[in-house]
Amino acid sequence: MEYFLQQLVNGVTLGAVYGLIAIGYSMVYGIIGMINFAHGDIFMIGAFHALIVFLILGAVGISWLPLALLIVLIVGILLTSLYGWSVERIAYRPLRSSPRLAPLISAIGASIFLQNYVQLAQGARPKPLEQMVSGGFVIMESAGGFAVRISYIQVVIVVLTLALMAVFTWLIKGTALGRAQRACEQDRKMAALLGVDVDKTISLTFVIGASLAAVAGLMFTLYYGVIDFFIGFIAGIKAFTAAVLGGIGSLPGAMLGGLLIGVIEAFWSGYFSVEYKDVASFGVLVLVLIFRPTGLLGRPEIEKV
């Protein structure tokens, strides 16, 4: 029982990171109907920004952890959002009226460019970061001495994810930007006729997705303590799987899919084989898509005639 709970804690933590990245995939797909394959690399850029800003703060003597985390979070979001905005302006906007295959290839090109750009700028070797948030507490201990532990960084990740989900739910449902996003999602031409600035709305959607990816990159760096230029590909594929599993285009579905993928990986790694944890995640995805092609919380598209 104690081991089961420990794997559940680990899975929820990992799933929260996947969920934040998956929301970026879902938001972009919901508005323009295309997959942003460069989004995983935006997450990787966010992780590198967090690492670089931590090193700069250490060099100038800012060592009080809450202040350092706040500065890293703000600077990381600002810089990473700029990359998300650039991807939309360069890889998507010029091809918006082209056949759907063209922006898809353009996004893959942007992904490869970002990977190689970081590899050249930062080197191919993994970059470590010393443990910034240490400690935790024990919630249960067995007679054999096995203790279920929750570290402080796991608490930070889950609480921050829940807070961001609440903020973005309010943003989508209760603000003018959210109404513009929902209007563009339903019919971009009609939204433009009604006065919605479609270009600005789509750009802000990419910026919001990149902001969430920056937060996920910071949490990944703090949790694992080592990053490299290739983490965006693996995490991006997992997050895309989570978005499809939950129902692409659905924000609650993206978070649910992320949590499921994280929990499946944690339990498979704990009880079976860590080498085949990806097989388990993708196997569940295949089963869900066979019996529910729209994903767990997705809605079928109804074509009006």
PDB file of C-alpha atoms in Angstrom:
ATOM      1  CA  MET A   1       0.000   0.000   0.000  1.00  0.00           C
ATOM      2  CA  GLU A   2       2.782   2.429   0.913  1.00  0.00           C
ATOM      3  CA  TYR A   3       4.650   1.711  -2.318  1.00  0.00           C
ATOM      4  CA  PHE A   4       1.427   2.218  -4.293  1.00  0.00           C
ATOM      5  CA  LEU A   5       0.883   5.630  -2.687  1.00  0.00           C
ATOM      6  CA  GLN A   6       4.479   6.663  -3.356  1.00  0.00           C
ATOM      7  CA  GLN A   7       4.132   5.822  -7.045  1.00  0.00           C
ATOM      8  CA  LEU A   8       0.831   7.704  -7.137  1.00  0.00           C
ATOM      9  CA  VAL A   9       2.510  10.828  -5.723  1.00  0.00           C
ATOM     10  CA  ASN A  10       5.328  10.526  -8.265  1.00  0.00           C
ATOM     11  CA  GLY A  11       2.857   9.982 -11.106  1.00  0.00           C
ATOM     12  CA  VAL A  12       0.688  12.971 -10.230  1.00  0.00           C
ATOM     13  CA  THR A  13       3.777  15.183 -10.064  1.00  0.00           C
ATOM     14  CA  LEU A  14       5.015  14.030 -13.461  1.00  0.00           C
ATOM     15  CA  GLY A  15       1.502  14.262 -14.894  1.00  0.00           C
ATOM     16  CA  ALA A  16       1.170  17.876 -13.767  1.00  0.00           C
ATOM     17  CA  VAL A  17       4.217  18.800 -15.887  1.00  0.00           C
ATOM     18  CA  TYR A  18       2.846  16.880 -18.895  1.00  0.00           C
ATOM     19  CA  GLY A  19      -0.537  18.531 -18.406  1.00  0.00           C
ATOM     20  CA  LEU A  20       0.860  22.068 -18.534  1.00  0.00           C
ATOM     21  CA  ILE A  21       2.658  21.319 -21.808  1.00  0.00           C
ATOM     22  CA  ALA A  22      -0.404  19.537 -23.211  1.00  0.00           C
ATOM     23  CA  ILE A  23      -2.574  22.614 -22.622  1.00  0.00           C
ATOM     24  CA  GLY A  24      -0.385  24.504 -25.100  1.00  0.00           C
ATOM     25  CA  TYR A  25      -1.037  21.843 -27.761  1.00  0.00           C
ATOM     26  CA  SER A  26      -4.779  21.912 -27.079  1.00  0.00           C
ATOM     27  CA  MET A  27      -5.108  25.705 -27.127  1.00  0.00           C
ATOM     28  CA  VAL A  28      -3.354  26.058 -30.488  1.00  0.00           C
ATOM     29  CA  TYR A  29      -5.285  23.159 -32.014  1.00  0.00           C
ATOM     30  CA  GLY A  30      -8.554  24.524 -30.681  1.00  0.00           C
ATOM     31  CA  ILE A  31      -8.091  27.853 -32.489  1.00  0.00           C
ATOM     32  CA  ILE A  32      -6.284  27.080 -35.752  1.00  0.00           C
ATOM     33  CA  GLY A  33      -6.958  23.338 -36.020  1.00  0.00           C
ATOM     34  CA  MET A  34      -3.260  22.444 -36.340  1.00  0.00           C
ATOM     35  CA  ILE A  35      -0.659  20.823 -34.132  1.00  0.00           C
ATOM     36  CA  ASN A  36       2.246  23.008 -33.058  1.00  0.00           C
ATOM     37  CA  PHE A  37       5.053  20.464 -33.240  1.00  0.00           C
ATOM     38  CA  ALA A  38       7.547  23.054 -32.032  1.00  0.00           C
ATOM     39  CA  HIS A  39       5.771  23.342 -28.667  1.00  0.00           C
ATOM     40  CA  GLY A  40       7.906  20.641 -27.017  1.00  0.00           C
ATOM     41  CA  ASP A  41      11.017  22.595 -27.968  1.00  0.00           C
ATOM     42  CA  ILE A  42       9.489  25.768 -26.543  1.00  0.00           C
ATOM     43  CA  PHE A  43       9.274  23.815 -23.275  1.00  0.00           C
ATOM     44  CA  MET A  44      12.973  22.909 -23.652  1.00  0.00           C
ATOM     45  CA  ILE A  45      13.819  26.589 -24.241  1.00  0.00           C
ATOM     46  CA  GLY A  46      11.904  27.441 -21.060  1.00  0.00           C
ATOM     47  CA  ALA A  47      13.956  24.896 -19.096  1.00  0.00           C
ATOM     48  CA  PHE A  48      17.217  26.405 -20.385  1.00  0.00           C
ATOM     49  CA  HIS A  49      16.035  29.924 -19.536  1.00  0.00           C
ATOM     50  CA  ALA A  50      15.334  28.774 -15.981  1.00  0.00           C
ATOM     51  CA  LEU A  51      18.800  27.221 -15.680  1.00  0.00           C
ATOM     52  CA  ILE A  52      20.591  30.263 -17.120  1.00  0.00           C
ATOM     53  CA  VAL A  53      18.709  32.752 -14.932  1.00  0.00           C
ATOM     54  CA  PHE A  54      19.413  30.632 -11.820  1.00  0.00           C
ATOM     55  CA  LEU A  55      23.131  30.701 -12.669  1.00  0.00           C
ATOM     56  CA  ILE A  56      23.082  34.473 -13.253  1.00  0.00           C
ATOM     57  CA  LEU A  57      21.279  35.094  -9.960  1.00  0.00           C
ATOM     58  CA  GLY A  58      23.818  32.903  -8.171  1.00  0.00           C
ATOM     59  CA  ALA A  59      26.662  34.864  -9.771  1.00  0.00           C
ATOM     60  CA  VAL A  60      25.265  38.229  -8.621  1.00  0.00           C
ATOM     61  CA  GLY A  61      24.579  36.948  -5.113  1.00  0.00           C
ATOM     62  CA  ILE A  62      20.781  36.628  -5.058  1.00  0.00           C
ATOM     63  CA  SER A  63      20.396  33.462  -3.019  1.00  0.00           C
ATOM     64  CA  TRP A  64      17.078  33.928  -1.148  1.00  0.00           C
ATOM     65  CA  LEU A  65      15.076  31.120  -2.729  1.00  0.00           C
ATOM     66  CA  PRO A  66      11.561  32.681  -2.913  1.00  0.00           C
ATOM     67  CA  LEU A  67      12.942  35.818  -4.590  1.00  0.00           C
ATOM     68  CA  ALA A  68      15.117  33.778  -6.945  1.00  0.00           C
ATOM     69  CA  LEU A  69      12.175  31.555  -7.947  1.00  0.00           C
ATOM     70  CA  LEU A  70       9.966  34.582  -8.590  1.00  0.00           C
ATOM     71  CA  ILE A  71      12.615  36.251 -10.771  1.00  0.00           C
ATOM     72  CA  VAL A  72      13.279  33.018 -12.690  1.00  0.00           C
ATOM     73  CA  LEU A  73       9.554  32.480 -13.223  1.00  0.00           C
ATOM     74  CA  ILE A  74       8.934  36.008 -14.541  1.00  0.00           C
ATOM     75  CA  VAL A  75      12.039  36.211 -16.727  1.00  0.00           C
ATOM     76  CA  GLY A  76      11.528  32.674 -18.033  1.00  0.00           C
ATOM     77  CA  ILE A  77       7.898  33.369 -18.998  1.00  0.00           C
ATOM     78  CA  LEU A  78       8.805  36.634 -20.759  1.00  0.00           C
ATOM     79  CA  LEU A  79      11.701  35.181 -22.750  1.00  0.00           C
ATOM     80  CA  THR A  80       9.972  31.907 -23.639  1.00  0.00           C
ATOM     81  CA  SER A  81       6.798  33.725 -24.686  1.00  0.00           C
ATOM     82  CA  LEU A  82       8.908  35.626 -27.186  1.00  0.00           C
ATOM     83  CA  TYR A  83       9.898  32.314 -28.788  1.00  0.00           C
ATOM     84  CA  GLY A  84       6.272  31.179 -28.911  1.00  0.00           C
ATOM     85  CA  TRP A  85       5.245  34.455 -30.546  1.00  0.00           C
ATOM     86  CA  SER A  86       8.114  34.128 -33.067  1.00  0.00           C
ATOM     87  CA  VAL A  87       7.067  30.590 -34.025  1.00  0.00           C
ATOM     88  CA  GLU A  88       3.554  31.810 -34.769  1.00  0.00           C
ATOM     89  CA  ARG A  89       4.740  34.806 -36.803  1.00  0.00           C
ATOM     90  CA  ILE A  90       7.381  32.900 -38.797  1.00  0.00           C
ATOM     91  CA  ALA A  91       6.137  29.319 -39.094  1.00  0.00           C
ATOM     92  CA  TYR A  92       2.340  29.640 -38.999  1.00  0.00           C
ATOM     93  CA  ARG A  93       0.947  33.058 -39.950  1.00  0.00           C
ATOM     94  CA  PRO A  94       2.440  33.249 -43.477  1.00  0.00           C
ATOM     95  CA  LEU A  95       1.038  29.771 -44.211  1.00  0.00           C
ATOM     96  CA  ARG A  96      -2.369  30.125 -42.563  1.00  0.00           C
ATOM     97  CA  SER A  97      -4.262  30.008 -45.854  1.00  0.00           C
ATOM     98  CA  SER A  98      -2.032  27.303 -47.367  1.00  0.00           C
ATOM     99  CA  PRO A  99      -2.887  23.593 -47.477  1.00  0.00           C
ATOM    100  CA  ARG A 100      -2.747  22.038 -43.980  1.00  0.00           C
ATOM    101  CA  LEU A 101       0.406  20.082 -44.814  1.00  0.00           C
ATOM    102  CA  ALA A 102       2.493  23.263 -45.332  1.00  0.00           C
ATOM    103  CA  PRO A 103       2.303  24.675 -41.755  1.00  0.00           C
ATOM    104  CA  LEU A 104       2.733  21.138 -40.412  1.00  0.00           C
ATOM    105  CA  ILE A 105       6.068  20.820 -42.212  1.00  0.00           C
ATOM    106  CA  SER A 106       6.956  24.376 -41.213  1.00  0.00           C
ATOM    107  CA  ALA A 107       6.342  23.545 -37.524  1.00  0.00           C
ATOM    108  CA  ILE A 108       8.542  20.448 -37.744  1.00  0.00           C
ATOM    109  CA  GLY A 109      11.230  22.629 -39.322  1.00  0.00           C
ATOM    110  CA  ALA A 110      10.898  25.130 -36.467  1.00  0.00           C
ATOM    111  CA  SER A 111      11.265  22.257 -33.980  1.00  0.00           C
ATOM    112  CA  ILE A 112      14.466  21.021 -35.621  1.00  0.00           C
ATOM    113  CA  PHE A 113      15.825  24.569 -35.816  1.00  0.00           C
ATOM    114  CA  LEU A 114      15.220  25.208 -32.094  1.00  0.00           C
ATOM    115  CA  GLN A 115      16.875  21.913 -31.119  1.00  0.00           C
ATOM    116  CA  ASN A 116      19.982  22.651 -33.160  1.00  0.00           C
ATOM    117  CA  TYR A 117      20.056  26.269 -32.063  1.00  0.00           C
ATOM    118  CA  VAL A 118      20.185  25.257 -28.385  1.00  0.00           C
ATOM    119  CA  GLN A 119      22.676  22.482 -29.115  1.00  0.00           C
ATOM    120  CA  LEU A 120      25.029  24.966 -30.780  1.00  0.00           C
ATOM    121  CA  ALA A 121      24.497  27.691 -28.175  1.00  0.00           C
ATOM    122  CA  GLN A 122      24.655  25.523 -25.025  1.00  0.00           C
ATOM    123  CA  GLY A 123      26.460  22.359 -26.128  1.00  0.00           C
ATOM    124  CA  ALA A 124      25.245  18.786 -26.381  1.00  0.00           C
ATOM    125  CA  ARG A 125      26.194  17.674 -22.863  1.00  0.00           C
ATOM    126  CA  PRO A 126      23.495  17.514 -20.163  1.00  0.00           C
ATOM    127  CA  LYS A 127      23.369  20.591 -17.946  1.00  0.00           C
ATOM    128  CA  PRO A 128      23.018  19.931 -14.215  1.00  0.00           C
ATOM    129  CA  LEU A 129      21.521  22.233 -11.614  1.00  0.00           C
ATOM    130  CA  GLU A 130      22.174  21.786  -7.915  1.00  0.00           C
ATOM    131  CA  GLN A 131      19.140  20.956  -5.786  1.00  0.00           C
ATOM    132  CA  MET A 132      17.352  24.232  -5.097  1.00  0.00           C
ATOM    133  CA  VAL A 133      14.357  22.978  -3.094  1.00  0.00           C
ATOM    134  CA  SER A 134      15.170  20.220  -0.623  1.00  0.00           C
ATOM    135  CA  GLY A 135      13.274  18.485   2.147  1.00  0.00           C
ATOM    136  CA  GLY A 136       9.745  17.182   2.496  1.00  0.00           C
ATOM    137  CA  PHE A 137       7.582  15.264   4.891  1.00  0.00           C
ATOM    138  CA  VAL A 138       6.551  11.683   5.546  1.00  0.00           C
ATOM    139  CA  ILE A 139       2.831  10.925   5.299  1.00  0.00           C
ATOM    140  CA  MET A 140       2.923   7.203   6.026  1.00  0.00           C
ATOM    141  CA  GLU A 141       5.445   4.579   7.093  1.00  0.00           C
ATOM    142  CA  SER A 142       5.108   0.803   6.944  1.00  0.00           C
ATOM    143  CA  ALA A 143       6.167  -1.674   9.593  1.00  0.00           C
ATOM    144  CA  GLY A 144       9.043  -2.680   7.317  1.00  0.00           C
ATOM    145  CA  GLY A 145      10.419   0.851   7.302  1.00  0.00           C
ATOM    146  CA  PHE A 146       9.234   2.003   3.844  1.00  0.00           C
ATOM    147  CA  ALA A 147       8.061   5.620   4.119  1.00  0.00           C
ATOM    148  CA  VAL A 148       5.763   7.489   1.731  1.00  0.00           C
ATOM    149  CA  ARG A 149       7.405  10.875   1.198  1.00  0.00           C
ATOM    150  CA  ILE A 150       6.215  14.043  -0.458  1.00  0.00           C
ATOM    151  CA  SER A 151       8.995  16.487  -1.210  1.00  0.00           C
ATOM    152  CA  TYR A 152       8.456  20.231  -1.080  1.00  0.00           C
ATOM    153  CA  ILE A 153       9.147  20.542  -4.804  1.00  0.00           C
ATOM    154  CA  GLN A 154       6.368  18.021  -5.513  1.00  0.00           C
ATOM    155  CA  VAL A 155       3.988  20.137  -3.436  1.00  0.00           C
ATOM    156  CA  VAL A 156       5.105  23.266  -5.303  1.00  0.00           C
ATOM    157  CA  ILE A 157       4.543  21.592  -8.692  1.00  0.00           C
ATOM    158  CA  VAL A 158       1.035  20.344  -7.887  1.00  0.00           C
ATOM    159  CA  VAL A 159      -0.100  23.578  -6.169  1.00  0.00           C
ATOM    160  CA  LEU A 160       1.303  25.759  -8.964  1.00  0.00           C
ATOM    161  CA  THR A 161      -0.390  23.582 -11.590  1.00  0.00           C
ATOM    162  CA  LEU A 162      -3.764  23.806  -9.825  1.00  0.00           C
ATOM    163  CA  ALA A 163      -3.391  27.585  -9.483  1.00  0.00           C
ATOM    164  CA  LEU A 164      -2.550  27.981 -13.174  1.00  0.00           C
ATOM    165  CA  MET A 165      -5.497  25.788 -14.170  1.00  0.00           C
ATOM    166  CA  ALA A 166      -7.820  28.009 -12.109  1.00  0.00           C
ATOM    167  CA  VAL A 167      -6.373  31.181 -13.646  1.00  0.00           C
ATOM    168  CA  PHE A 168      -6.646  29.913 -17.209  1.00  0.00           C
ATOM    169  CA  THR A 169     -10.165  28.595 -16.686  1.00  0.00           C
ATOM    170  CA  TRP A 170     -11.147  32.104 -15.583  1.00  0.00           C
ATOM    171  CA  LEU A 171      -9.201  33.572 -18.512  1.00  0.00           C
ATOM    172  CA  ILE A 172     -11.069  31.456 -21.062  1.00  0.00           C
ATOM    173  CA  LYS A 173     -14.541  31.778 -19.526  1.00  0.00           C
ATOM    174  CA  GLY A 174     -14.551  35.241 -17.999  1.00  0.00           C
ATOM    175  CA  THR A 175     -12.436  37.615 -20.074  1.00  0.00           C
ATOM    176  CA  ALA A 176     -12.693  39.352 -23.436  1.00  0.00           C
ATOM    177  CA  LEU A 177      -9.631  37.444 -24.631  1.00  0.00           C
ATOM    178  CA  GLY A 178     -11.301  34.150 -23.745  1.00  0.00           C
ATOM    179  CA  ARG A 179     -14.444  35.136 -25.639  1.00  0.00           C
ATOM    180  CA  ALA A 180     -12.314  36.094 -28.648  1.00  0.00           C
ATOM    181  CA  GLN A 181     -10.521  32.732 -28.464  1.00  0.00           C
ATOM    182  CA  ARG A 182     -13.811  30.850 -28.332  1.00  0.00           C
ATOM    183  CA  ALA A 183     -15.144  32.888 -31.239  1.00  0.00           C
ATOM    184  CA  CYS A 184     -12.045  32.132 -33.333  1.00  0.00           C
ATOM    185  CA  GLU A 185     -12.341  28.466 -32.393  1.00  0.00           C
ATOM    186  CA  GLN A 186     -15.898  28.320 -33.765  1.00  0.00           C
ATOM    187  CA  ASP A 187     -15.501  30.415 -36.927  1.00  0.00           C
ATOM    188  CA  ARG A 188     -12.561  32.694 -37.633  1.00  0.00           C
ATOM    189  CA  LYS A 189     -14.175  34.498 -40.562  1.00  0.00           C
ATOM    190  CA  MET A 190     -17.331  35.287 -38.637  1.00  0.00           C
ATOM    191  CA  ALA A 191     -15.263  36.376 -35.630  1.00  0.00           C
ATOM    192  CA  ALA A 192     -13.330  38.800 -37.865  1.00  0.00           C
ATOM    193  CA  LEU A 193     -16.603  40.193 -39.259  1.00  0.00           C
ATOM    194  CA  LEU A 194     -17.786  40.810 -35.701  1.00  0.00           C
ATOM    195  CA  GLY A 195     -14.695  42.832 -34.881  1.00  0.00           C
ATOM    196  CA  VAL A 196     -12.421  40.230 -33.281  1.00  0.00           C
ATOM    197  CA  ASP A 197      -8.752  40.784 -34.080  1.00  0.00           C
ATOM    198  CA  VAL A 198      -8.020  37.230 -35.214  1.00  0.00           C
ATOM    199  CA  ASP A 199      -4.268  37.705 -35.734  1.00  0.00           C
ATOM    200  CA  LYS A 200      -3.820  39.188 -32.265  1.00  0.00           C
ATOM    201  CA  THR A 201      -5.941  36.456 -30.667  1.00  0.00           C
ATOM    202  CA  ILE A 202      -3.947  33.669 -32.301  1.00  0.00           C
ATOM    203  CA  SER A 203      -0.632  35.328 -31.378  1.00  0.00           C
ATOM    204  CA  LEU A 204      -1.742  35.667 -27.747  1.00  0.00           C
ATOM    205  CA  THR A 205      -2.753  31.998 -27.744  1.00  0.00           C
ATOM    206  CA  PHE A 206       0.762  30.999 -28.775  1.00  0.00           C
ATOM    207  CA  VAL A 207       2.173  33.339 -26.117  1.00  0.00           C
ATOM    208  CA  ILE A 208      -0.046  31.824 -23.408  1.00  0.00           C
ATOM    209  CA  GLY A 209       0.906  28.297 -24.457  1.00  0.00           C
ATOM    210  CA  ALA A 210       4.597  29.241 -24.374  1.00  0.00           C
ATOM    211  CA  SER A 211       4.132  30.788 -20.907  1.00  0.00           C
ATOM    212  CA  LEU A 212       2.747  27.511 -19.574  1.00  0.00           C
ATOM    213  CA  ALA A 213       5.604  25.646 -21.263  1.00  0.00           C
ATOM    214  CA  ALA A 214       8.055  27.995 -19.513  1.00  0.00           C
ATOM    215  CA  VAL A 215       6.502  27.176 -16.135  1.00  0.00           C
ATOM    216  CA  ALA A 216       6.658  23.467 -16.974  1.00  0.00           C
ATOM    217  CA  GLY A 217      10.321  23.887 -17.994  1.00  0.00           C
ATOM    218  CA  LEU A 218      11.128  25.548 -14.663  1.00  0.00           C
ATOM    219  CA  MET A 219       9.389  22.793 -12.696  1.00  0.00           C
ATOM    220  CA  PHE A 220      11.104  20.067 -14.765  1.00  0.00           C
ATOM    221  CA  THR A 221      14.516  21.669 -14.115  1.00  0.00           C
ATOM    222  CA  LEU A 222      13.874  21.939 -10.380  1.00  0.00           C
ATOM    223  CA  TYR A 223      12.456  18.407 -10.118  1.00  0.00           C
ATOM    224  CA  TYR A 224      15.005  16.458 -12.153  1.00  0.00           C
ATOM    225  CA  GLY A 225      18.023  18.757 -11.831  1.00  0.00           C
ATOM    226  CA  VAL A 226      19.424  18.030 -15.289  1.00  0.00           C
ATOM    227  CA  ILE A 227      18.361  19.097 -18.784  1.00  0.00           C
ATOM    228  CA  ASP A 228      19.643  18.831 -22.339  1.00  0.00           C
ATOM    229  CA  PHE A 229      18.639  20.046 -25.770  1.00  0.00           C
ATOM    230  CA  PHE A 230      16.637  16.865 -26.502  1.00  0.00           C
ATOM    231  CA  ILE A 231      14.193  16.921 -23.566  1.00  0.00           C
ATOM    232  CA  GLY A 232      11.686  18.866 -25.651  1.00  0.00           C
ATOM    233  CA  PHE A 233      11.204  16.008 -28.110  1.00  0.00           C
ATOM    234  CA  ILE A 234      10.441  13.362 -25.466  1.00  0.00           C
ATOM    235  CA  ALA A 235       8.316  15.593 -23.256  1.00  0.00           C
ATOM    236  CA  GLY A 236       6.569  17.044 -26.317  1.00  0.00           C
ATOM    237  CA  ILE A 237       5.578  13.604 -27.590  1.00  0.00           C
ATOM    238  CA  LYS A 238       4.289  12.648 -24.137  1.00  0.00           C
ATOM    239  CA  ALA A 239       2.341  15.896 -23.788  1.00  0.00           C
ATOM    240  CA  PHE A 240       0.896  15.545 -27.274  1.00  0.00           C
ATOM    241  CA  THR A 241      -0.170  12.021 -26.335  1.00  0.00           C
ATOM    242  CA  ALA A 242      -1.782  13.446 -23.190  1.00  0.00           C
ATOM    243  CA  ALA A 243      -3.658  16.069 -25.219  1.00  0.00           C
ATOM    244  CA  VAL A 244      -4.978  13.435 -27.627  1.00  0.00           C
ATOM    245  CA  LEU A 245      -5.849  11.070 -24.782  1.00  0.00           C
ATOM    246  CA  GLY A 246      -7.828  13.744 -22.942  1.00  0.00           C
ATOM    247  CA  GLY A 247      -9.445  15.078 -26.125  1.00  0.00           C
ATOM    248  CA  ILE A 248      -7.453  17.498 -28.272  1.00  0.00           C
ATOM    249  CA  GLY A 249      -8.885  21.012 -27.980  1.00  0.00           C
ATOM    250  CA  SER A 250     -10.157  20.485 -24.422  1.00  0.00           C
ATOM    251  CA  LEU A 251      -8.157  22.186 -21.650  1.00  0.00           C
ATOM    252  CA  PRO A 252      -9.523  19.985 -18.808  1.00  0.00           C
ATOM    253  CA  GLY A 253      -8.953  17.017 -21.111  1.00  0.00           C
ATOM    254  CA  ALA A 254      -5.315  18.031 -21.615  1.00  0.00           C
ATOM    255  CA  MET A 255      -4.724  18.151 -17.873  1.00  0.00           C
ATOM    256  CA  LEU A 256      -6.580  14.875 -17.319  1.00  0.00           C
ATOM    257  CA  GLY A 257      -4.573  13.213 -20.085  1.00  0.00           C
ATOM    258  CA  GLY A 258      -1.321  14.532 -18.603  1.00  0.00           C
ATOM    259  CA  LEU A 259      -2.168  13.164 -15.171  1.00  0.00           C
ATOM    260  CA  LEU A 260      -3.126   9.773 -16.633  1.00  0.00           C
ATOM    261  CA  ILE A 261       0.091   9.522 -18.649  1.00  0.00           C
ATOM    262  CA  GLY A 262       2.149  10.475 -15.598  1.00  0.00           C
ATOM    263  CA  VAL A 263       0.398   7.955 -13.334  1.00  0.00           C
ATOM    264  CA  ILE A 264       0.618   5.164 -15.936  1.00  0.00           C
ATOM    265  CA  GLU A 265       4.353   5.764 -16.373  1.00  0.00           C
ATOM    266  CA  ALA A 266       4.975   5.840 -12.626  1.00  0.00           C
ATOM    267  CA  PHE A 267       3.064   2.627 -11.925  1.00  0.00           C
ATOM    268  CA  TRP A 268       4.525   0.778 -14.906  1.00  0.00           C
ATOM    269  CA  SER A 269       8.035   1.832 -13.885  1.00  0.00           C
ATOM    270  CA  GLY A 270       7.411   0.818 -10.284  1.00  0.00           C
ATOM    271  CA  TYR A 271       5.734  -2.540 -10.813  1.00  0.00           C
ATOM    272  CA  PHE A 272       7.005  -3.748 -14.208  1.00  0.00           C
ATOM    273  CA  SER A 273       9.846  -2.348 -16.305  1.00  0.00           C
ATOM    274  CA  VAL A 274      11.008   1.245 -16.615  1.00  0.00           C
ATOM    275  CA  GLU A 275      12.313   0.527 -20.143  1.00  0.00           C
ATOM    276  CA  TYR A 276       8.779  -0.152 -21.403  1.00  0.00           C
ATOM    277  CA  LYS A 277       6.888   2.644 -19.632  1.00  0.00           C
ATOM    278  CA  ASP A 278       6.414   4.484 -22.946  1.00  0.00           C
ATOM    279  CA  VAL A 279       4.875   1.347 -24.465  1.00  0.00           C
ATOM    280  CA  ALA A 280       2.318   1.301 -21.661  1.00  0.00           C
ATOM    281  CA  SER A 281       1.400   4.980 -22.174  1.00  0.00           C
ATOM    282  CA  PHE A 282       1.032   4.679 -25.934  1.00  0.00           C
ATOM    283  CA  GLY A 283      -0.815   1.364 -25.552  1.00  0.00           C
ATOM    284  CA  VAL A 284      -3.452   3.041 -23.386  1.00  0.00           C
ATOM    285  CA  LEU A 285      -3.695   5.843 -25.940  1.00  0.00           C
ATOM    286  CA  VAL A 286      -4.337   3.341 -28.729  1.00  0.00           C
ATOM    287  CA  LEU A 287      -7.042   1.590 -26.706  1.00  0.00           C
ATOM    288  CA  VAL A 288      -8.788   4.859 -25.867  1.00  0.00           C
ATOM    289  CA  LEU A 289      -8.717   6.032 -29.473  1.00  0.00           C
ATOM    290  CA  ILE A 290     -10.114   2.708 -30.697  1.00  0.00           C
ATOM    291  CA  PHE A 291     -13.146   2.895 -28.414  1.00  0.00           C
ATOM    292  CA  ARG A 292     -13.427   6.708 -28.088  1.00  0.00           C
ATOM    293  CA  PRO A 293     -11.729   8.447 -31.044  1.00  0.00           C
ATOM    294  CA  THR A 294     -12.360  11.959 -29.687  1.00  0.00           C
ATOM    295  CA  GLY A 295     -10.464  11.240 -26.472  1.00  0.00           C
ATOM    296  CA  LEU A 296     -11.830  11.105 -22.943  1.00  0.00           C
ATOM    297  CA  LEU A 297     -13.285  14.648 -22.806  1.00  0.00           C
ATOM    298  CA  GLY A 298     -13.252  15.566 -26.493  1.00  0.00           C
ATOM    299  CA  ARG A 299     -16.376  16.425 -28.433  1.00  0.00           C
ATOM    300  CA  PRO A 300     -17.084  15.091 -31.923  1.00  0.00           C
ATOM    301  CA  GLU A 301     -16.928  17.686 -34.682  1.00  0.00           C
ATOM    302  CA  ILE A 302     -20.307  18.193 -36.327  1.00  0.00           C
ATOM    303  CA  GLU A 303     -20.143  19.356 -39.926  1.00  0.00           C
ATOM    304  CA  LYS A 304     -22.969  21.770 -40.757  1.00  0.00           C
ATOM    305  CA  VAL A 305     -24.505  21.537 -44.239  1.00  0.00           C
TER     306      VAL A 305
END
